[in-house]
Coordinates of C-alpha atoms in Angstrom, one line a residue:
M1 CA 26.9 -46.8 -13.9
R2 CA 30.1 -48.2 -12.3
N3 CA 31.7 -48.6 -15.7
T4 CA 30.8 -45.0 -16.6
L5 CA 32.3 -43.7 -13.4
G6 CA 35.4 -45.8 -13.9
S7 CA 35.8 -44.4 -17.4
F8 CA 35.4 -40.9 -16.1
R9 CA 38.1 -41.5 -13.5
R10 CA 40.5 -42.8 -16.1
S11 CA 39.8 -39.7 -18.3
L12 CA 40.7 -37.4 -15.4
T13 CA 44.1 -39.0 -15.0
R14 CA 45.0 -37.3 -18.3
Y15 CA 45.3 -33.6 -17.8
E16 CA 44.4 -33.0 -21.5
S17 CA 41.0 -34.7 -21.2
T18 CA 39.1 -31.5 -21.9
L19 CA 35.6 -33.0 -22.1
A20 CA 35.9 -34.8 -18.7
Y21 CA 37.3 -31.7 -17.0
A22 CA 34.6 -29.6 -18.6
L23 CA 32.0 -31.8 -17.0
L24 CA 33.9 -31.5 -13.7
G25 CA 33.8 -27.8 -14.0
V26 CA 30.1 -27.6 -14.6
V27 CA 29.3 -29.9 -11.6
G28 CA 31.8 -28.0 -9.5
G29 CA 30.3 -24.6 -10.3
L30 CA 26.8 -25.8 -9.5
A31 CA 27.9 -27.3 -6.2
S32 CA 30.1 -24.4 -5.1
G33 CA 27.4 -21.8 -6.1
G34 CA 24.8 -23.7 -4.2
V35 CA 26.8 -24.0 -0.9
V36 CA 27.9 -20.3 -1.1
L37 CA 24.2 -19.2 -1.5
A38 CA 23.3 -21.4 1.5
F39 CA 26.0 -19.7 3.5
E40 CA 24.7 -16.2 2.6
A41 CA 21.2 -17.3 3.5
A42 CA 22.5 -18.4 6.9
I43 CA 24.1 -15.0 7.5
V44 CA 20.8 -13.3 6.6
A45 CA 18.7 -15.6 8.8
L46 CA 21.0 -15.1 11.8
G47 CA 21.1 -11.4 11.4
E48 CA 17.3 -11.1 11.4
L49 CA 17.3 -12.5 14.9
W50 CA 18.6 -9.2 16.2
G51 CA 17.1 -7.0 13.5
V52 CA 20.1 -6.7 11.1
N53 CA 18.8 -6.6 7.6
G54 CA 20.8 -8.9 5.3
G55 CA 23.8 -9.0 7.7
E56 CA 24.4 -5.3 7.1
A57 CA 23.3 -1.9 8.4
F58 CA 24.6 -2.5 12.0
E59 CA 24.7 1.2 12.5
T60 CA 20.9 1.2 13.0
L61 CA 21.2 -0.9 16.1
P62 CA 20.9 0.5 19.7
R63 CA 24.2 1.8 21.0
W64 CA 24.5 -0.9 23.7
L65 CA 24.1 -3.6 21.1
L66 CA 26.9 -2.1 18.9
F67 CA 29.3 -3.3 21.6
A68 CA 27.4 -6.3 23.0
L69 CA 26.8 -8.1 19.7
P70 CA 30.4 -8.4 18.5
A71 CA 31.7 -8.9 22.0
G72 CA 29.1 -11.7 22.7
G73 CA 29.7 -13.2 19.3
G74 CA 33.5 -13.4 19.9
L75 CA 32.9 -15.0 23.3
L76 CA 30.5 -17.6 21.9
L77 CA 32.8 -18.4 19.0
G78 CA 35.8 -18.7 21.3
A79 CA 33.9 -21.1 23.6
A80 CA 32.9 -23.2 20.6
F81 CA 36.4 -23.3 19.1
S82 CA 38.0 -24.2 22.4
L83 CA 36.0 -27.5 22.2
L84 CA 37.5 -28.3 18.8
P85 CA 40.9 -30.0 18.1
R86 CA 43.5 -27.5 16.8
E87 CA 43.5 -29.0 13.3
Q88 CA 39.8 -28.4 12.9
R89 CA 40.0 -24.6 13.7
E90 CA 41.8 -23.7 10.5
V91 CA 39.5 -22.3 7.9
G92 CA 39.4 -19.9 4.9
I93 CA 41.7 -19.3 2.0
L94 CA 44.7 -20.1 4.2
H95 CA 43.3 -23.6 4.9
V96 CA 42.5 -24.2 1.2
V97 CA 46.0 -23.2 -0.1
S98 CA 47.7 -25.3 2.7
R99 CA 45.6 -28.4 2.0
L100 CA 46.0 -28.0 -1.8
H101 CA 49.8 -28.0 -1.6
Y102 CA 50.5 -30.2 1.4
H103 CA 47.6 -32.6 1.4
Y104 CA 47.1 -33.0 -2.4
G105 CA 43.7 -31.3 -2.4
V106 CA 42.0 -33.4 0.3
L107 CA 39.9 -31.0 2.3
P108 CA 38.2 -32.3 5.5
L109 CA 34.4 -32.2 6.0
R110 CA 34.7 -31.0 9.6
N111 CA 36.7 -27.9 8.8
A112 CA 34.1 -27.0 6.1
L113 CA 31.2 -27.4 8.6
V114 CA 33.1 -25.2 11.1
Q115 CA 33.6 -22.6 8.4
F116 CA 29.9 -22.7 7.4
F117 CA 28.3 -22.3 10.9
A118 CA 31.1 -20.3 12.6
G119 CA 31.6 -18.0 9.6
A120 CA 27.8 -17.3 9.4
L121 CA 27.7 -16.5 13.2
A122 CA 30.8 -14.3 13.0
L123 CA 29.5 -12.2 10.1
A124 CA 26.0 -12.0 11.5
S125 CA 27.3 -10.9 14.9
G126 CA 29.2 -8.0 13.3
Q127 CA 32.8 -9.2 13.3
S128 CA 34.7 -7.1 10.8
G129 CA 35.4 -9.4 7.8
G130 CA 34.2 -10.6 4.4
R131 CA 32.2 -13.5 3.2
E132 CA 34.4 -14.2 0.2
G133 CA 37.1 -16.1 2.1
P134 CA 34.6 -18.4 3.7
G135 CA 32.9 -18.7 0.2
V136 CA 36.3 -19.8 -1.3
H137 CA 36.7 -22.4 1.5
L138 CA 33.2 -23.8 1.2
G139 CA 33.3 -23.9 -2.6
A140 CA 36.6 -25.6 -2.7
A141 CA 35.6 -28.0 0.1
V142 CA 32.4 -29.2 -1.5
N143 CA 34.2 -30.0 -4.7
S144 CA 37.1 -31.7 -2.9
L145 CA 34.6 -33.8 -0.8
L146 CA 32.7 -34.7 -3.9
G147 CA 35.9 -35.8 -5.6
Q148 CA 36.9 -37.9 -2.6
R149 CA 33.5 -39.5 -2.4
L150 CA 33.8 -40.5 -6.1
S151 CA 37.5 -41.6 -5.7
L152 CA 38.6 -39.2 -8.4
P153 CA 42.4 -39.0 -9.0
N154 CA 44.2 -36.4 -6.8
N155 CA 45.5 -34.5 -9.8
S156 CA 41.8 -33.7 -10.7
L157 CA 41.2 -32.5 -7.1
R158 CA 43.5 -29.5 -7.8
V159 CA 41.2 -28.6 -10.7
A160 CA 38.1 -29.3 -8.6
I161 CA 39.4 -26.9 -5.9
A162 CA 40.1 -24.2 -8.5
C163 CA 36.6 -24.7 -9.8
G164 CA 35.2 -24.4 -6.3
T165 CA 37.2 -21.2 -5.7
A166 CA 36.0 -19.6 -8.9
G167 CA 32.5 -20.6 -8.2
G168 CA 32.6 -19.3 -4.7
I169 CA 33.9 -15.9 -5.8
A170 CA 31.5 -15.7 -8.8
A171 CA 28.5 -16.6 -6.6
A172 CA 29.4 -14.2 -3.8
F173 CA 30.7 -11.3 -5.9
N174 CA 28.8 -11.7 -9.2
T175 CA 32.2 -11.5 -10.9
P176 CA 32.8 -14.8 -12.9
L177 CA 35.9 -13.6 -14.7
A178 CA 37.5 -12.3 -11.5
G179 CA 36.7 -15.6 -9.9
V180 CA 38.6 -17.5 -12.7
I181 CA 41.6 -15.3 -12.4
F182 CA 41.6 -15.4 -8.6
A183 CA 41.5 -19.2 -8.6
M184 CA 44.4 -19.4 -11.0
E185 CA 46.4 -16.5 -9.6
V186 CA 46.1 -17.1 -5.8
I187 CA 44.9 -20.6 -5.1
V188 CA 46.4 -22.9 -7.8
A189 CA 49.2 -20.4 -8.7
E190 CA 49.6 -21.6 -12.3
Y191 CA 48.1 -20.9 -15.7
T192 CA 47.4 -23.7 -18.1
V193 CA 45.0 -23.8 -21.1
A194 CA 43.6 -27.2 -19.9
G195 CA 43.1 -25.8 -16.5
F196 CA 41.2 -22.7 -17.6
V197 CA 38.3 -24.5 -19.4
P198 CA 36.7 -26.2 -16.3
V199 CA 37.4 -23.2 -14.1
M200 CA 35.6 -20.9 -16.5
L201 CA 32.7 -23.2 -16.8
A202 CA 32.5 -23.4 -13.0
A203 CA 32.4 -19.6 -12.7
V204 CA 29.7 -19.3 -15.3
A205 CA 27.5 -22.0 -13.6
A206 CA 27.9 -20.5 -10.1
S207 CA 27.2 -17.0 -11.4
A208 CA 24.1 -18.2 -13.2
I209 CA 22.8 -19.7 -9.9
S210 CA 23.6 -16.5 -8.0
R211 CA 21.9 -14.2 -10.5
G212 CA 19.0 -16.5 -11.0
L213 CA 18.2 -16.5 -7.3
A214 CA 19.0 -12.8 -6.9
F215 CA 21.8 -13.4 -4.4
G216 CA 25.4 -12.3 -4.3
F217 CA 27.3 -9.1 -4.2
P218 CA 25.4 -6.0 -5.5
V219 CA 26.6 -4.9 -9.0
F220 CA 26.8 -1.1 -8.5
T221 CA 25.0 1.2 -10.9
L222 CA 27.4 4.2 -11.4
P223 CA 27.4 7.2 -13.6
P224 CA 30.0 7.1 -16.4
V225 CA 33.5 7.6 -15.0
E226 CA 36.7 8.2 -16.9
L227 CA 40.1 9.8 -16.6
N228 CA 39.8 13.5 -17.5
S229 CA 43.5 14.1 -18.3
L230 CA 46.8 12.3 -18.5
W231 CA 48.1 15.0 -16.1
E232 CA 46.3 13.0 -13.4
I233 CA 48.7 10.1 -13.7
P234 CA 51.1 11.4 -11.0
F235 CA 48.1 11.7 -8.6
I236 CA 46.9 8.2 -9.5
L237 CA 50.4 6.9 -8.6
F238 CA 50.1 8.7 -5.3
V239 CA 46.8 7.0 -4.7
G240 CA 48.4 3.7 -5.5
L241 CA 51.3 4.4 -3.1
C242 CA 48.9 5.3 -0.3
C243 CA 46.8 2.2 -0.9
G244 CA 50.0 0.1 -1.0
A245 CA 51.1 1.5 2.3
A246 CA 47.7 0.7 3.9
G247 CA 47.8 -2.8 2.4
A248 CA 51.3 -3.3 3.8
L249 CA 50.2 -2.1 7.2
L250 CA 47.3 -4.5 7.1
I251 CA 49.5 -7.4 6.3
R252 CA 52.0 -6.5 9.0
L253 CA 49.2 -6.2 11.6
V254 CA 47.8 -9.5 10.6
L255 CA 51.2 -11.2 11.0
L256 CA 51.7 -9.5 14.4
S257 CA 48.3 -10.7 15.6
A258 CA 48.9 -14.2 14.2
G259 CA 52.0 -14.4 16.4
S260 CA 49.6 -14.8 19.4
R261 CA 47.9 -17.9 18.0
Q262 CA 49.5 -20.0 20.8
R263 CA 47.2 -18.2 23.2
P264 CA 43.9 -19.8 24.2
V265 CA 41.4 -19.5 21.5
L266 CA 38.7 -18.3 23.9
L267 CA 40.9 -15.4 25.0
R268 CA 41.8 -14.5 21.4
F269 CA 38.3 -14.5 20.0
T270 CA 36.9 -12.6 23.0
V271 CA 39.6 -9.9 22.8
A272 CA 38.8 -9.6 19.0
G273 CA 35.1 -9.2 19.7
V274 CA 35.6 -6.7 22.5
L275 CA 38.0 -4.7 20.3
T276 CA 35.5 -4.7 17.4
G277 CA 32.7 -3.6 19.8
C278 CA 34.8 -0.7 21.2
L279 CA 35.6 0.5 17.7
A280 CA 31.9 0.2 16.8
L281 CA 31.0 2.6 19.5
L282 CA 33.2 5.2 17.7
V283 CA 32.4 4.1 14.1
P284 CA 29.3 1.8 13.8
E285 CA 30.0 1.2 10.1
V286 CA 33.0 -0.9 11.1
L287 CA 30.7 -3.8 12.0
G288 CA 30.0 -6.7 9.6
M289 CA 30.9 -6.9 5.9
G290 CA 30.2 -3.2 5.3
Y291 CA 28.9 -3.4 1.7
D292 CA 26.2 -0.9 2.6
S293 CA 28.9 1.6 3.5
L294 CA 30.7 0.8 0.3
R295 CA 27.6 1.6 -1.7
R296 CA 27.4 5.0 0.1
I297 CA 31.1 5.7 -0.6
L298 CA 30.7 5.1 -4.3
A299 CA 27.7 7.3 -4.3
G300 CA 29.7 10.1 -2.7
E301 CA 27.5 10.2 0.4
S302 CA 30.3 9.9 3.0
T303 CA 32.1 12.7 4.7
L304 CA 35.9 13.0 4.9
V305 CA 35.9 12.4 8.6
L306 CA 33.8 9.2 8.2
L307 CA 36.1 8.0 5.4
A308 CA 39.2 8.5 7.5
A309 CA 37.7 6.9 10.6
L310 CA 36.2 3.9 8.7
A311 CA 39.5 3.2 7.0
V312 CA 41.5 3.2 10.3
T313 CA 39.0 1.2 12.3
K314 CA 38.3 -1.3 9.5
L315 CA 42.0 -1.9 9.0
L316 CA 42.6 -2.4 12.7
A317 CA 39.5 -4.6 13.4
T318 CA 40.0 -6.8 10.3
S319 CA 43.7 -7.4 10.8
V320 CA 43.2 -8.5 14.4
N321 CA 40.2 -10.7 13.5
L322 CA 42.1 -12.4 10.7
G323 CA 45.3 -12.7 12.7
F324 CA 43.5 -14.2 15.7
G325 CA 41.9 -16.8 13.5
L326 CA 38.3 -15.7 13.3
P327 CA 36.4 -17.5 10.5
V328 CA 36.0 -14.4 8.3
G329 CA 37.5 -13.3 5.0
L330 CA 39.6 -10.3 3.8
I331 CA 38.5 -9.5 0.3
G332 CA 35.5 -7.3 1.3
P333 CA 37.4 -5.3 3.9
S334 CA 40.3 -4.7 1.6
L335 CA 37.8 -3.2 -0.9
I336 CA 36.3 -1.0 1.7
I337 CA 39.6 0.2 3.1
G338 CA 40.7 1.0 -0.5
A339 CA 37.5 2.8 -1.2
C340 CA 37.9 5.0 1.9
I341 CA 41.4 6.0 0.9
G342 CA 40.4 6.6 -2.7
G343 CA 37.4 8.6 -1.6
L344 CA 39.6 10.8 0.7
L345 CA 42.1 11.5 -2.0
G346 CA 39.4 11.9 -4.6
Q347 CA 37.8 14.7 -2.7
L348 CA 41.1 16.4 -2.2
G349 CA 41.9 16.3 -6.0
P350 CA 39.3 18.9 -7.1
T351 CA 40.6 21.2 -4.4
L352 CA 44.2 21.0 -5.7
Q353 CA 43.4 20.9 -9.4
P354 CA 39.7 21.6 -10.0
A355 CA 40.1 21.8 -13.8
L356 CA 41.9 18.5 -14.2
A357 CA 40.6 16.2 -11.4
S358 CA 38.3 13.4 -12.4
D359 CA 35.1 12.4 -10.5
M360 CA 35.7 11.1 -7.0
T361 CA 34.1 7.8 -7.9
L362 CA 37.0 7.0 -10.2
Y363 CA 39.4 7.3 -7.3
V364 CA 37.2 5.2 -5.1
I365 CA 37.3 2.4 -7.6
I366 CA 41.1 2.8 -8.1
G367 CA 41.6 2.6 -4.3
M368 CA 39.5 -0.6 -4.2
A369 CA 41.6 -2.3 -6.9
A370 CA 45.0 -1.2 -5.5
T371 CA 44.3 -2.3 -1.9
M372 CA 42.8 -5.6 -2.9
G373 CA 45.6 -6.4 -5.3
T374 CA 48.2 -5.6 -2.7
V375 CA 46.7 -7.5 0.2
L376 CA 45.9 -10.6 -1.8
G377 CA 48.8 -10.5 -4.2
A378 CA 46.3 -10.7 -7.0
P379 CA 46.7 -7.6 -9.2
L380 CA 45.0 -9.1 -12.3
A381 CA 42.0 -10.4 -10.3
A382 CA 41.7 -7.1 -8.5
S383 CA 41.6 -5.1 -11.7
I384 CA 39.0 -7.4 -13.3
A385 CA 36.9 -7.5 -10.1
V386 CA 36.4 -3.7 -10.0
I387 CA 35.6 -3.6 -13.8
E388 CA 32.9 -6.3 -13.3
L389 CA 31.5 -4.7 -10.2
T390 CA 31.3 -1.3 -11.6
Q391 CA 30.5 -2.4 -15.2
T392 CA 32.9 0.0 -16.7
T393 CA 36.1 -0.5 -18.6
A394 CA 37.2 3.2 -18.4
V395 CA 38.8 2.5 -15.0
A396 CA 41.1 -0.2 -16.4
M397 CA 44.2 1.9 -17.2
P398 CA 44.3 4.1 -14.1
A399 CA 43.4 1.0 -11.9
L400 CA 46.3 -1.0 -13.4
L401 CA 48.7 1.9 -12.8
A402 CA 47.6 2.2 -9.2
I403 CA 47.8 -1.5 -8.6
V404 CA 51.4 -1.6 -9.9
A405 CA 52.4 1.2 -7.6
A406 CA 50.7 -0.3 -4.6
N407 CA 52.3 -3.7 -5.1
L408 CA 55.7 -2.1 -5.5
V409 CA 55.3 -0.4 -2.2
N410 CA 54.4 -3.7 -0.4
T411 CA 57.1 -5.9 -2.1
A412 CA 60.0 -3.5 -2.7
L413 CA 59.7 -1.0 0.1
F414 CA 58.2 -3.2 2.9
R415 CA 59.5 -6.5 1.5
Q416 CA 56.3 -8.4 2.2
R417 CA 54.4 -11.1 0.4
A418 CA 50.6 -11.3 0.0
V419 CA 48.8 -11.9 3.3
H420 CA 48.0 -15.6 2.9
H421 CA 51.5 -16.5 1.6
A422 CA 53.0 -14.5 4.5
L423 CA 50.9 -16.3 7.0
L424 CA 51.8 -19.7 5.5
R425 CA 55.5 -18.8 5.6
Q426 CA 55.1 -17.8 9.3
L427 CA 53.5 -21.2 9.9
E428 CA 56.5 -22.8 8.1
R429 CA 54.2 -24.0 5.3
A430 CA 55.4 -21.9 2.4
V431 CA 53.7 -22.6 -0.9
P432 CA 56.0 -24.5 -3.4
E433 CA 56.6 -22.2 -6.4
D434 CA 58.9 -24.4 -8.5
P435 CA 57.5 -25.3 -11.9
L436 CA 58.7 -28.9 -11.6
G437 CA 56.7 -29.4 -8.4
Q438 CA 53.6 -28.0 -10.1
F439 CA 54.1 -30.4 -13.0
L440 CA 54.3 -33.4 -10.7
H441 CA 51.2 -32.3 -9.0
R442 CA 49.4 -32.4 -12.3
V443 CA 50.5 -35.9 -13.3
D444 CA 48.5 -38.9 -12.0
V445 CA 50.6 -41.7 -10.5
T446 CA 49.1 -44.2 -12.9
S447 CA 50.5 -42.3 -15.8
G448 CA 54.1 -42.8 -14.5
M449 CA 53.9 -46.3 -13.1
N450 CA 55.2 -49.6 -14.5
T451 CA 52.2 -51.9 -14.9
S452 CA 54.3 -55.0 -15.4
A453 CA 54.1 -56.2 -11.8
V454 CA 52.7 -59.2 -9.9
R455 CA 52.5 -60.2 -6.2
V456 CA 54.4 -63.3 -5.3
P457 CA 54.2 -65.1 -1.9
A458 CA 57.3 -65.2 0.2
K459 CA 57.2 -69.0 0.1
I460 CA 56.4 -70.5 -3.3
S461 CA 56.9 -73.8 -5.1
P462 CA 59.4 -74.0 -7.9
E463 CA 56.6 -74.9 -10.4
A464 CA 54.6 -71.8 -9.5
L465 CA 57.7 -69.7 -9.7
R466 CA 58.6 -71.1 -13.2
A467 CA 55.1 -70.2 -14.3
L468 CA 56.2 -66.5 -14.3
A469 CA 58.5 -67.3 -17.2
V470 CA 55.5 -67.3 -19.6
Q471 CA 55.5 -63.6 -19.4
V472 CA 58.3 -62.3 -17.3
P473 CA 57.1 -59.3 -15.1
D474 CA 59.4 -56.4 -14.6
W475 CA 58.6 -56.4 -10.8
C476 CA 57.6 -59.0 -8.2
V477 CA 56.2 -57.8 -5.0
I478 CA 57.1 -60.3 -2.3
H479 CA 54.4 -60.6 0.3
R480 CA 53.6 -62.7 3.4
D481 CA 50.1 -62.8 5.0
E482 CA 49.0 -59.8 2.8
E483 CA 51.9 -57.7 4.0
D484 CA 54.2 -56.5 1.3
L485 CA 57.8 -57.1 2.2
F486 CA 60.1 -55.9 -0.6
L487 CA 60.4 -55.7 -4.4
L488 CA 62.5 -57.9 -6.7
R489 CA 63.2 -57.7 -10.4
G490 CA 61.3 -60.4 -12.2
E491 CA 64.3 -61.4 -14.4
D492 CA 66.5 -61.6 -11.3
L493 CA 64.1 -63.9 -9.5
L494 CA 63.7 -66.3 -12.5
A495 CA 67.5 -66.4 -13.0
W496 CA 67.9 -67.2 -9.3
E497 CA 65.4 -70.1 -9.6
A498 CA 67.0 -71.4 -12.9
G499 CA 70.3 -71.6 -11.1
E500 CA 68.8 -74.6 -9.2
R501 CA 69.4 -73.0 -5.8
P502 CA 68.6 -75.5 -3.1
P503 CA 65.5 -74.8 -1.1
L504 CA 66.2 -73.2 2.3
P505 CA 65.5 -75.3 5.3
P506 CA 61.8 -75.3 5.9
E507 CA 60.2 -74.3 9.2
E508 CA 58.4 -77.0 11.2
G509 CA 55.2 -78.1 9.5
E510 CA 55.9 -76.5 6.1
D511 CA 56.3 -78.2 2.7
P512 CA 60.0 -78.9 2.2
A513 CA 59.6 -78.3 -1.5
L514 CA 58.8 -74.6 -1.0
L515 CA 61.3 -71.9 -1.8
D516 CA 61.7 -69.1 0.8
L517 CA 62.3 -66.0 -1.2
T518 CA 63.1 -63.9 1.9
G519 CA 66.4 -65.8 2.0
A520 CA 67.2 -65.3 -1.7
D521 CA 70.5 -63.5 -2.3
L522 CA 69.1 -60.9 -4.6
R523 CA 68.9 -57.1 -4.9
R524 CA 65.9 -55.9 -3.0
W525 CA 64.0 -52.6 -3.3
T526 CA 62.4 -51.2 -0.2
I527 CA 58.7 -50.3 -0.8
T528 CA 55.7 -48.5 0.5
R529 CA 52.1 -48.1 -0.8
V530 CA 50.2 -45.3 -2.4
P531 CA 46.6 -45.2 -3.7
E532 CA 45.9 -45.1 -7.4
Q533 CA 44.4 -41.6 -6.8
A534 CA 47.8 -40.2 -5.9
T535 CA 49.9 -37.9 -8.0
L536 CA 53.5 -38.3 -8.9
R537 CA 54.3 -35.5 -6.4
Q538 CA 52.5 -37.4 -3.7
A539 CA 54.4 -40.6 -4.6
M540 CA 57.7 -38.7 -4.5
D541 CA 56.8 -37.2 -1.1
V542 CA 55.9 -40.6 0.3
L543 CA 59.2 -42.1 -1.0
R544 CA 61.2 -39.3 0.6
R545 CA 59.3 -39.3 3.9
E546 CA 59.5 -43.1 4.4
T547 CA 63.1 -43.3 2.8
V548 CA 62.1 -46.2 0.5
E549 CA 63.0 -46.8 -3.2
A550 CA 59.6 -47.7 -4.8
A551 CA 55.9 -47.5 -4.2
C552 CA 53.3 -50.1 -4.9
V553 CA 50.2 -48.5 -6.5
Y554 CA 47.0 -50.1 -5.3
G555 CA 43.4 -49.7 -6.4
R556 CA 40.1 -51.3 -5.3
L557 CA 38.1 -53.9 -7.2
P558 CA 34.3 -53.6 -7.3
T559 CA 34.2 -56.2 -4.6
G560 CA 36.3 -53.9 -2.4
K561 CA 39.4 -56.1 -2.5
R562 CA 42.8 -54.4 -2.9
S563 CA 44.4 -54.8 -6.4
L564 CA 48.0 -54.1 -7.4
R565 CA 48.0 -51.6 -10.3
G566 CA 51.7 -51.1 -10.8
I567 CA 55.1 -49.9 -9.4
V568 CA 56.5 -46.4 -9.4
T569 CA 60.2 -45.8 -8.5
R570 CA 62.3 -42.8 -7.9
E571 CA 64.1 -43.4 -11.2
R572 CA 60.8 -43.4 -13.1
I573 CA 59.7 -40.1 -11.5
E574 CA 63.0 -38.6 -12.3
R575 CA 62.7 -39.5 -15.9
Y576 CA 59.3 -37.8 -16.0
S577 CA 60.9 -34.8 -14.4
L578 CA 63.7 -34.7 -17.0
S579 CA 61.2 -34.9 -19.8
F580 CA 59.4 -31.9 -18.4
I581 CA 62.6 -29.9 -18.0
Y582 CA 63.7 -30.7 -21.6
S583 CA 60.3 -29.8 -22.9
E584 CA 60.4 -26.4 -21.1
S585 CA 64.0 -25.6 -22.3

């Protein structure tokens, strides 16, 4: 078993090991699908305690409970979060992207537990938000934790997180293809053929679990919708512009709210809950995930007044909740806000041009795609998501047109990024976008290290030193009492010994025949350590942070003892980088 796992680990160090990564994708999809379904079951179970069916239909509650439930939930969450260290309060997609790029895919267990229990309580208590953000975190976390437990190389953790993301979206949304695109477009932010295979398998596996157990987002049954006339294109562009403006406003409000994250968490969460409760007294549909409201909007059962009120209140409540750090997601609310805008304009279209206007449902779908694509910075994932949700491809062309218009409004007119990237930039944790950095993230450190290396004690006999001449190592790690001191070239060390340098004066009680290598007049390389699971990007970051010249790559023997695997230097990493640049040019 140990040999099989070791072989699997070695296969994952090579990014082109399709079969090993395919297995990783299937396991990752099953794991992420299972944890997301458990999260949804927790929301349902909590909601039943106060008579909310499936975490939805909050508008059926008594009026006093419309306010008390979110206000009390915010107070309870704030009290619980105030007991947590600051680093354990970060959850959701923001946490996943940050840990992926700055911690090499290592997601902590405690943050995942906080996301599971606090996220379920937040959504069950009516806080305005979605379950997809928590689903992405939980799916990514369970895969990362599994990879850490099996000591998989960190370059494979990136793929595992992408698999967890795709599985989380597929299980929660019943949209496997959109899950794949979302993982590659938003989380990993790169497209590679080798990366697509495991992520696709993960989405299929998670979606199979979701459909088999009858969980997940409802796939809407809609009448056939299509674009009646090309003369509607200007109006579709107008819908896209309106959705883009709404998405830009949502991002701006999230950033303004996030500016108060230095305030006590108890105060922030309580204010968010009270605000949501006050808005619920005006528009009860603002509470919770709101997918029951989305179903009615698509069916054309909502009035113009309700659509306008729900769009405004949902936008305000969700932006404050997300900005204040509540453990909820943004994908679902962005769909509902877009649906309201599309429904409003879709009902106005027949009034202006009754002979040309398409069915209102088409504009609802277009609004959903445009707003989601703008807020998340995922135009392709948004277009595919609405196609899968509505099971119609007739919306593809107008949806793409509206998405382009909406994104241009946000990026060109308001000069804003997608919400998660904007938040990371505000926190001074901007996501690296350079191709070279992405390449180094994908390369395992064992692929770029020099394996011709041995450990040599700082005080050694001439006979033992001459024994190295049988097979001269490139590098010698000089150590004392298991502490690595510095690095020497093997040929330099042997040349120094062959020069019959006299032994340095021994310390009291030591063998006078021993050579003290710490006093040798040789070129030394400063060193640090990295684990064999590291990537070349991780090794380079460690070299820069500790201002050293080389890193000793260590693994673990079956006995648990540390074993030197090789040496990686700045020069070697730079050679790898140059090979990538030349291959791209």
